[in-house]
CSV table of C-alpha atoms in Angstrom, one decimal:
chain,number,residue,atom,x,y,z
E,1,MET,CA,97.1,82.0,71.7
E,2,LYS,CA,96.3,85.4,73.0
E,3,ILE,CA,94.9,87.5,75.8
E,4,GLU,CA,91.1,87.5,75.6
E,5,ASN,CA,88.3,89.7,76.8
E,6,GLU,CA,90.5,92.4,78.4
E,7,MET,CA,88.5,94.9,80.4
E,8,ILE,CA,88.4,97.2,83.4
E,9,ILE,CA,86.1,95.5,85.8
E,10,CYS,CA,86.6,97.9,88.6
E,11,GLN,CA,84.4,100.4,86.7
E,12,SER,CA,80.6,99.8,86.2
E,13,THR,CA,79.0,99.7,82.7
E,14,THR,CA,76.5,102.4,81.9
E,15,THR,CA,74.0,100.6,79.6
E,16,SER,CA,72.2,97.3,79.9
E,17,THR,CA,73.5,96.3,76.5
E,18,THR,CA,77.1,96.8,77.4
E,19,SER,CA,76.5,95.1,80.8
E,20,GLU,CA,75.0,92.0,79.1
E,21,LEU,CA,77.9,91.9,76.6
E,22,THR,CA,80.5,92.2,79.3
E,23,THR,CA,78.8,89.4,81.4
E,24,ALA,CA,78.9,87.1,78.4
E,25,MET,CA,82.5,87.9,77.5
E,26,ASP,CA,84.3,87.5,80.8
E,27,ILE,CA,82.9,84.1,81.9
E,28,GLU,CA,84.5,80.8,81.1
E,29,ASP,CA,81.4,78.7,80.8
E,30,PRO,CA,82.0,75.0,81.5
E,31,LYS,CA,80.7,72.5,78.9
E,32,ILE,CA,79.1,69.5,80.6
E,33,LYS,CA,79.3,66.6,78.1
E,34,SER,CA,79.1,63.8,80.6
E,35,PHE,CA,76.4,61.2,81.4
E,36,TRP,CA,73.0,62.6,82.6
E,37,PHE,CA,73.8,61.7,86.2
E,38,PHE,CA,76.9,64.0,86.2
E,39,LYS,CA,74.8,66.7,84.6
E,40,TRP,CA,72.3,66.4,87.4
E,41,LEU,CA,75.1,66.3,90.0
E,42,PHE,CA,76.6,69.5,88.5
E,43,ASN,CA,73.2,71.2,88.9
E,44,TRP,CA,72.8,69.8,92.4
E,45,THR,CA,75.9,71.6,93.5
E,46,SER,CA,74.4,74.9,92.7
E,47,SER,CA,77.4,75.8,90.6
E,48,SER,CA,77.1,79.0,88.6
E,49,SER,CA,79.9,80.7,86.7
E,50,ILE,CA,77.8,83.9,86.6
E,51,MET,CA,77.3,83.8,90.4
E,52,LEU,CA,81.1,83.2,90.9
E,53,ARG,CA,81.8,86.2,88.7
E,54,ALA,CA,79.3,88.4,90.6
E,55,VAL,CA,80.6,87.5,94.1
E,56,GLU,CA,84.2,87.9,93.1
E,57,LYS,CA,83.5,91.4,91.8
E,58,LYS,CA,81.8,92.2,95.1
E,59,ILE,CA,84.8,91.1,97.1
E,60,LEU,CA,87.3,92.9,94.9
E,61,ALA,CA,85.2,96.1,95.1
E,62,PHE,CA,87.0,96.6,98.4
E,63,LEU,CA,90.3,97.2,96.7
E,64,LYS,CA,91.5,100.8,96.5
E,65,THR,CA,93.8,100.1,93.6
E,66,PRO,CA,92.4,100.0,90.0
E,67,TYR,CA,92.6,96.5,88.6
E,68,ARG,CA,91.9,94.6,85.4
E,69,GLY,CA,90.4,91.2,85.0
E,70,PHE,CA,90.8,89.1,81.8
E,71,PHE,CA,91.2,85.6,80.5
E,72,VAL,CA,94.6,84.6,79.0
E,73,ASP,CA,94.3,82.0,76.3
E,74,VAL,CA,97.1,79.5,76.9
E,75,GLY,CA,96.0,77.1,74.2
E,76,PRO,CA,96.3,73.4,74.7
E,77,ALA,CA,98.3,73.6,77.9
E,78,ILE,CA,96.3,70.7,79.4
E,79,GLY,CA,93.0,70.6,77.6
E,80,GLU,CA,92.1,71.7,74.1
E,81,ALA,CA,91.9,75.4,74.7
E,82,ASP,CA,92.6,76.5,78.2
E,83,LYS,CA,92.1,80.0,79.6
E,84,VAL,CA,93.5,81.4,82.8
E,85,TRP,CA,91.6,84.1,84.7
E,86,THR,CA,94.0,86.9,85.6
E,87,LEU,CA,93.9,90.0,87.8
E,88,SER,CA,96.5,92.7,87.1
E,89,LEU,CA,97.4,95.8,89.1
E,90,ASN,CA,99.8,98.7,88.6
E,91,THR,CA,101.1,97.3,85.3
E,92,ASP,CA,102.6,100.7,84.4
E,93,SER,CA,105.4,100.1,86.9
E,94,ARG,CA,108.7,98.9,85.5
E,95,GLU,CA,109.6,96.9,88.5
E,96,VAL,CA,109.8,93.1,88.4
E,97,PRO,CA,106.2,91.9,88.8
E,98,VAL,CA,104.9,89.7,91.6
E,99,VAL,CA,102.9,86.7,90.3
E,100,MET,CA,100.6,85.1,92.9
E,101,LEU,CA,99.5,81.4,93.0
E,102,HIS,CA,96.7,80.5,95.4
E,103,GLY,CA,96.2,77.3,97.4
E,104,LEU,CA,93.8,74.5,97.2
E,105,GLY,CA,90.1,75.4,96.8
E,106,ALA,CA,90.9,79.2,96.6
E,107,GLY,CA,90.9,81.9,93.9
E,108,VAL,CA,92.2,85.3,93.2
E,109,ALA,CA,89.6,87.1,95.4
E,110,LEU,CA,91.2,85.6,98.5
E,111,TRP,CA,94.2,87.9,98.0
E,112,VAL,CA,91.9,90.9,98.6
E,113,LEU,CA,93.7,91.8,101.8
E,114,ASN,CA,97.1,91.8,100.1
E,115,LEU,CA,96.7,93.2,96.6
E,116,ASP,CA,96.7,96.9,97.5
E,117,ALA,CA,99.8,96.8,99.6
E,118,LEU,CA,101.8,94.5,97.3
E,119,SER,CA,101.0,96.5,94.1
E,120,LYS,CA,101.9,99.9,95.6
E,121,ASP,CA,105.4,99.9,94.1
E,122,ARG,CA,105.3,97.1,91.5
E,123,PRO,CA,103.1,95.2,89.1
E,124,VAL,CA,101.1,92.4,90.6
E,125,TYR,CA,99.4,89.5,88.8
E,126,ALA,CA,97.1,87.0,90.5
E,127,ILE,CA,95.8,84.0,88.6
E,128,ASP,CA,93.3,81.3,89.1
E,129,ILE,CA,95.3,78.2,88.6
E,130,LEU,CA,93.9,75.9,85.9
E,131,GLY,CA,91.3,73.7,87.4
E,132,PHE,CA,90.3,76.3,90.0
E,133,GLY,CA,88.3,79.5,90.3
E,134,ARG,CA,87.2,81.0,87.0
E,135,SER,CA,89.9,79.4,84.9
E,136,SER,CA,89.3,76.4,82.6
E,137,ARG,CA,88.8,73.0,84.1
E,138,PRO,CA,90.7,70.6,81.9
E,139,LYS,CA,91.1,66.9,82.8
E,140,PHE,CA,94.6,66.3,84.4
E,141,SER,CA,96.6,63.2,84.3
E,142,ASN,CA,96.2,60.5,87.0
E,143,ASP,CA,100.0,60.4,87.5
E,144,ALA,CA,101.4,62.6,90.3
E,145,LEU,CA,104.5,63.9,88.5
E,146,THR,CA,102.6,64.4,85.2
E,147,CYS,CA,100.0,66.5,87.1
E,148,GLU,CA,102.8,68.6,88.6
E,149,LYS,CA,104.3,69.2,85.2
E,150,GLN,CA,100.9,70.1,83.7
E,151,PHE,CA,100.4,72.8,86.4
E,152,VAL,CA,104.0,74.1,85.7
E,153,LYS,CA,103.4,74.1,81.9
E,154,SER,CA,100.2,76.1,82.3
E,155,VAL,CA,102.0,78.8,84.4
E,156,GLU,CA,104.7,79.0,81.8
E,157,GLU,CA,102.3,79.3,78.9
E,158,TRP,CA,100.5,82.0,80.8
E,159,ARG,CA,103.9,83.8,81.4
E,160,ARG,CA,104.7,83.5,77.7
E,161,GLU,CA,101.4,85.0,76.6
E,162,MET,CA,101.8,87.8,79.1
E,163,ASN,CA,105.3,88.5,77.8
E,164,ILE,CA,106.8,88.6,81.3
E,165,SER,CA,110.6,88.0,81.2
E,166,ASN,CA,111.1,87.3,84.9
E,167,MET,CA,109.0,87.5,88.0
E,168,ILE,CA,108.9,87.3,91.8
E,169,LEU,CA,106.9,84.1,92.2
E,170,LEU,CA,104.7,83.9,95.3
E,171,GLY,CA,102.8,80.7,96.1
E,172,HIS,CA,100.6,79.8,99.1
E,173,SER,CA,100.2,76.2,100.2
E,174,MET,CA,99.6,74.1,97.0
E,175,GLY,CA,100.6,77.2,95.0
E,176,GLY,CA,103.9,77.1,96.8
E,177,PHE,CA,104.4,73.6,95.7
E,178,ILE,CA,103.7,74.5,92.1
E,179,ALA,CA,105.9,77.7,92.3
E,180,SER,CA,108.8,75.6,93.6
E,181,SER,CA,108.4,73.1,90.7
E,182,TYR,CA,108.2,76.0,88.3
E,183,ALA,CA,111.5,77.5,89.7
E,184,LEU,CA,113.2,74.1,89.2
E,185,THR,CA,112.0,73.9,85.6
E,186,TYR,CA,112.3,77.5,84.5
E,187,PRO,CA,115.0,79.1,86.7
E,188,ASP,CA,115.6,81.9,84.2
E,189,ARG,CA,112.1,83.3,84.8
E,190,VAL,CA,112.2,83.5,88.6
E,191,LYS,CA,113.9,86.5,90.3
E,192,HIS,CA,112.8,85.5,93.8
E,193,LEU,CA,110.7,82.6,95.2
E,194,ILE,CA,108.4,83.4,98.1
E,195,LEU,CA,106.7,80.4,99.7
E,196,ALA,CA,103.9,81.1,102.1
E,197,ASP,CA,103.2,78.1,104.3
E,198,PRO,CA,103.9,75.8,101.3
E,199,TRP,CA,102.3,72.3,101.1
E,200,GLY,CA,104.1,69.2,100.0
E,201,PHE,CA,107.5,69.8,101.4
E,202,PRO,CA,108.2,67.3,104.2
E,203,GLU,CA,108.3,63.5,103.7
E,204,LYS,CA,105.5,61.6,105.3
E,205,PRO,CA,106.6,60.0,108.5
E,206,PRO,CA,106.0,56.2,108.6
E,207,GLU,CA,103.9,56.5,111.8
E,208,ALA,CA,101.6,59.2,110.4
E,209,LEU,CA,98.4,57.1,110.5
E,210,THR,CA,99.6,54.2,112.6
E,211,SER,CA,100.2,56.0,115.8
E,212,LYS,CA,98.4,54.6,118.8
E,213,GLN,CA,97.4,58.1,119.7
E,214,ILE,CA,95.1,58.2,116.8
E,215,PRO,CA,91.9,56.2,117.5
E,216,PHE,CA,91.2,53.2,115.3
E,217,TRP,CA,87.9,54.6,114.0
E,218,VAL,CA,89.7,57.8,112.9
E,219,ARG,CA,92.3,55.8,111.0
E,220,ALA,CA,89.5,53.7,109.4
E,221,ILE,CA,87.6,56.8,108.2
E,222,ALA,CA,90.8,58.3,106.9
E,223,TYR,CA,91.5,55.2,104.9
E,224,ALA,CA,87.9,54.9,103.6
E,225,LEU,CA,88.0,58.6,102.4
E,226,THR,CA,91.4,58.4,100.7
E,227,PRO,CA,89.9,57.8,97.2
E,228,LEU,CA,87.8,60.9,97.5
E,229,ASN,CA,88.8,64.5,96.7
E,230,PRO,CA,89.5,66.6,99.7
E,231,LEU,CA,86.5,68.9,99.3
E,232,TRP,CA,83.9,66.3,98.2
E,233,ALA,CA,81.7,67.0,101.2
E,234,LEU,CA,81.1,70.6,100.0
E,235,ARG,CA,79.8,69.4,96.7
E,236,ALA,CA,77.8,66.6,98.2
E,237,ALA,CA,75.9,69.2,100.3
E,238,GLY,CA,74.7,70.7,97.0
E,239,PRO,CA,72.8,74.0,97.5
E,240,PHE,CA,73.7,73.8,101.2
E,241,GLY,CA,77.4,74.0,100.5
E,242,GLN,CA,77.7,77.6,101.5
E,243,TRP,CA,76.0,76.8,104.8
E,244,VAL,CA,78.5,74.0,105.4
E,245,ILE,CA,81.4,76.4,104.9
E,246,GLN,CA,79.9,78.9,107.3
E,247,LYS,CA,79.4,76.2,110.0
E,248,THR,CA,82.7,74.4,109.6
E,249,ARG,CA,84.9,77.3,108.9
E,250,PRO,CA,83.6,80.4,110.8
E,251,ASP,CA,87.2,81.5,111.0
E,252,ILE,CA,87.1,82.3,107.3
E,253,MET,CA,84.6,85.1,107.8
E,254,ARG,CA,86.6,86.5,110.8
E,255,LYS,CA,89.8,86.7,108.7
E,256,PHE,CA,88.2,88.9,106.1
E,257,ALA,CA,85.8,90.8,108.3
E,258,ALA,CA,87.9,94.0,108.2
E,259,ALA,CA,87.5,94.2,104.4
E,260,ILE,CA,84.0,92.9,103.8
E,261,ASN,CA,82.2,93.7,107.0
E,262,GLU,CA,79.1,94.8,105.0
E,263,ASP,CA,78.4,91.2,103.9
E,264,PRO,CA,80.3,88.6,105.9
E,265,ASN,CA,78.8,85.8,103.9
E,266,LEU,CA,80.6,86.8,100.7
E,267,LEU,CA,83.6,84.7,101.5
E,268,SER,CA,81.7,81.5,102.1
E,269,GLN,CA,79.6,82.1,98.9
E,270,TYR,CA,82.8,82.7,96.9
E,271,ILE,CA,84.5,79.5,98.3
E,272,HIS,CA,81.4,77.5,97.6
E,273,GLN,CA,81.2,78.7,94.0
E,274,CYS,CA,84.9,78.1,93.4
E,275,ASN,CA,84.6,74.5,94.6
E,276,ALA,CA,81.1,73.6,93.5
E,277,GLN,CA,82.2,73.3,89.8
E,278,THR,CA,83.9,70.3,88.2
E,279,PRO,CA,86.9,69.7,90.6
E,280,THR,CA,89.6,68.9,88.0
E,281,GLY,CA,92.3,70.9,89.8
E,282,GLU,CA,91.3,69.4,93.1
E,283,SER,CA,91.5,65.9,91.5
E,284,ALA,CA,95.0,66.7,90.3
E,285,PHE,CA,95.9,67.8,93.8
E,286,HIS,CA,94.5,64.5,95.1
E,287,ASN,CA,96.6,62.6,92.6
E,288,MET,CA,99.7,64.5,93.8
E,289,MET,CA,99.2,63.8,97.5
E,290,GLU,CA,100.2,60.7,99.5
E,291,SER,CA,97.7,61.7,102.0
E,292,PHE,CA,96.2,65.1,102.8
E,293,GLY,CA,99.2,66.6,104.5
E,294,TRP,CA,102.0,65.1,102.3
E,295,ALA,CA,102.9,64.9,98.7
E,296,LYS,CA,103.9,61.7,96.8
E,297,HIS,CA,107.0,63.4,95.6
E,298,PRO,CA,108.0,65.7,98.5
E,299,MET,CA,109.6,69.0,97.5
E,300,ILE,CA,112.2,68.9,100.3
E,301,HIS,CA,114.2,66.3,98.3
E,302,ARG,CA,114.3,68.5,95.2
E,303,ILE,CA,114.2,72.2,96.0
E,304,LYS,CA,117.8,72.1,97.0
E,305,ASP,CA,118.4,71.9,93.2
E,306,VAL,CA,116.8,75.3,92.6
E,307,ARG,CA,119.5,77.4,91.0
E,308,GLN,CA,121.8,79.0,93.6
E,309,ASP,CA,121.3,82.6,92.6
E,310,ILE,CA,117.5,82.4,93.2
E,311,PRO,CA,116.7,83.7,96.7
E,312,ILE,CA,114.0,81.7,98.6
E,313,THR,CA,111.9,83.2,101.3
E,314,PHE,CA,109.6,81.1,103.5
E,315,ILE,CA,106.8,82.8,105.4
E,316,TYR,CA,105.1,80.5,108.0
E,317,GLY,CA,102.3,81.0,110.4
E,318,SER,CA,103.3,80.1,113.9
E,319,ARG,CA,100.1,78.2,114.5
E,320,SER,CA,99.8,76.5,111.2
E,321,TRP,CA,99.6,72.8,110.7
E,322,ILE,CA,102.3,73.0,108.0
E,323,ASP,CA,105.7,71.8,109.3
E,324,SER,CA,108.0,74.8,109.3
E,325,SER,CA,111.1,72.7,110.0
E,326,SER,CA,111.3,72.0,106.2
E,327,GLY,CA,112.4,75.6,105.7
E,328,GLU,CA,115.3,75.1,108.2
E,329,LYS,CA,116.4,71.9,106.5
E,330,ILE,CA,116.3,73.5,103.1
E,331,LYS,CA,118.3,76.5,104.4
E,332,SER,CA,121.0,74.0,105.7
E,333,GLN,CA,121.1,72.3,102.3
E,334,ARG,CA,121.5,75.4,100.2
E,335,ASN,CA,124.9,76.6,101.3
E,336,GLY,CA,126.0,79.8,99.4
E,337,SER,CA,122.4,80.7,98.6
E,338,VAL,CA,119.9,83.1,100.2
E,339,VAL,CA,117.2,81.3,102.2
E,340,ASN,CA,115.2,83.5,104.5
E,341,ILE,CA,112.7,82.2,107.0
E,342,LYS,CA,110.0,84.4,108.5
E,343,ILE,CA,107.5,83.3,111.2
E,344,VAL,CA,104.3,85.3,111.6
E,345,SER,CA,103.3,85.0,115.2
E,346,GLY,CA,99.7,84.2,115.9
E,347,ALA,CA,98.9,83.3,112.2
E,348,GLY,CA,97.7,79.9,111.0
E,349,HIS,CA,97.9,78.3,107.6
E,350,HIS,CA,96.2,81.2,105.9
E,351,VAL,CA,99.0,83.5,106.9
E,352,TYR,CA,98.2,86.1,104.2
E,353,ALA,CA,94.7,86.6,105.7
E,354,ASP,CA,95.4,86.0,109.5
E,355,LYS,CA,98.0,88.8,109.7
E,356,PRO,CA,97.8,90.6,106.4
E,357,ASP,CA,99.7,93.7,107.5
E,358,VAL,CA,102.6,91.6,108.7
E,359,PHE,CA,102.5,89.3,105.7
E,360,ASN,CA,102.4,92.3,103.3
E,361,ARG,CA,105.3,93.9,105.0
E,362,TYR,CA,107.4,90.7,104.8
E,363,VAL,CA,106.6,90.2,101.2
E,364,ASN,CA,107.4,93.8,100.3
E,365,GLU,CA,110.7,93.7,102.2
E,366,THR,CA,111.5,90.4,100.4
E,367,CYS,CA,110.8,91.9,97.0
E,368,ASN,CA,113.1,94.8,97.7
E,369,LEU,CA,116.0,92.8,98.8
E,370,TYR,CA,117.5,92.3,95.4
E,371,LYS,CA,116.8,95.9,94.5
E,372,THR,CA,118.8,97.4,97.4
E,373,ARG,CA,121.8,95.0,97.2
E,374,PRO,CA,123.5,92.9,94.5
E,375,ILE,CA,122.7,89.2,94.6
E,376,THR,CA,126.4,88.5,95.3
E,377,GLN,CA,126.2,90.5,98.5
E,378,LEU,CA,123.0,88.7,99.6
E,379,ILE,CA,124.7,85.3,99.0
E,380,ARG,CA,127.7,86.5,101.0
E,381,GLU,CA,125.6,87.6,103.8
E,382,SER,CA,123.7,84.3,103.9
E,383,THR,CA,126.9,82.5,104.7
E,384,GLU,CA,127.7,84.7,107.7
E,385,SER,CA,126.9,83.8,111.3
E,386,ASP,CA,123.2,83.3,112.3
E,387,ASP,CA,123.2,86.6,114.3
E,388,GLU,CA,124.6,88.6,111.4
E,389,HIS,CA,122.2,86.9,109.0
E,390,GLU,CA,119.2,87.8,111.0
E,391,LEU,CA,120.5,91.4,111.3
E,392,ASN,CA,121.0,91.8,107.6
E,393,LEU,CA,118.3,89.8,105.9
E,394,SER,CA,115.4,89.0,108.3
E,395,SER,CA,112.9,91.1,110.0
E,396,PRO,CA,112.5,90.1,113.6
E,397,THR,CA,109.6,87.8,114.4
E,398,VAL,CA,106.4,89.8,114.9
E,399,LYS,CA,106.7,92.2,117.8
E,400,ASN,CA,104.5,92.0,120.8
E,401,ASN,CA,102.0,94.5,119.6
E,402,GLU,CA,101.5,92.3,116.5
E,403,GLU,CA,100.7,89.2,118.5
E,404,ASP,CA,97.4,87.5,118.0
E,405,THR,CA,95.0,88.7,120.7
E,406,GLU,CA,92.4,86.0,120.1
E,407,PRO,CA,92.1,83.4,122.9
E,408,GLU,CA,93.9,80.1,122.3
E,409,SER,CA,90.6,78.2,121.8
E,410,VAL,CA,89.6,80.5,118.9
E,411,ALA,CA,93.1,80.3,117.3
E,412,ASN,CA,93.1,76.6,117.5
E,413,LEU,CA,89.8,76.4,115.6
E,414,GLU,CA,91.7,76.8,112.3
E,415,GLU,CA,93.9,73.9,113.1
E,416,THR,CA,91.0,71.4,113.3
E,417,ILE,CA,89.7,71.8,109.8
E,418,PRO,CA,87.6,68.8,108.8
E,419,THR,CA,89.0,68.9,105.3
E,420,ARG,CA,92.4,70.4,105.7
E,421,LYS,CA,94.5,71.3,102.8
């Protein structure tokens, strides 16, 4: 196993020959060996690894920090020869690196609003989780716990190949679930666990889909769609998938407008290309979920067993559909350990993009905690009174001048996603 096709993709090539060679080298081309119908379906979705690479480069061109993109060969982590697409920044720094795991249906380019700020003082690595983005798309198990272990194994194999001794592990949504499971399995490798609006923590309430407040027809449709992957409609739309994203999720374009205002459709094109390919990672997520908002094996029952000397920081959006009360419950369970909870006012589930300046500041403050004070002092402070704890460890909730200025009707648009993650 080795790191393959290492290159500097923030610099343009000078000759057509070099350009063609580079294009061929840094693409993980999926091999379609299925029945003819599935080959036709693959073409119908307008999936293109070349197009995904091109649109990713356009988005990442807005970064001010030089970066490298390369595949890391993790061997038979899940499939026969898996490769993980990786971005790295500021690798000359000797600080503990931040490793970023994205959520469902996403990829490394969606961190474009965060990478510059987070890599200013330390190395940063962002990966496309296996089954997503530009990484390999192996077939996962149908068993929920086995899928979870496979994701964890792939992250560990990636870490081993990168020769990273320990890291600050940051996961958003599904990535937060995987990061938590990784910390349970490989505690020696995690210096700090940062969970941004993590999915899969609370236990599904018994009345979730039986409430009389939910119309019968809604419950019937939800039941009928349960066997389908969450983003099936995007692929069913085929070449119109990008249009579907633009019409159903206009908030996505607004979130990234400050960075890519020259071409606001780049994000919808990127998300379409990330999810138009064979959805093996999405299928694994489907296998792990009880229903869309809940996991079959909720993390809230297990994360209390993360080793006590590993600090955990939760970053929630105040308008997210994710239940932030899980963080408070976990904090009460982990006596004698550092558990910090930060709420970003006005942000929804995509807290890293809704309020990137606030999110970046919180992450940087969190990464510096263990540098400025010994872990024993942090643990001691975490057992003090709530007032003292907030004074010593937490930044105050976002100040008034950082409040979301969008009207409530616009902010709520994100909370009514047709295919929520």
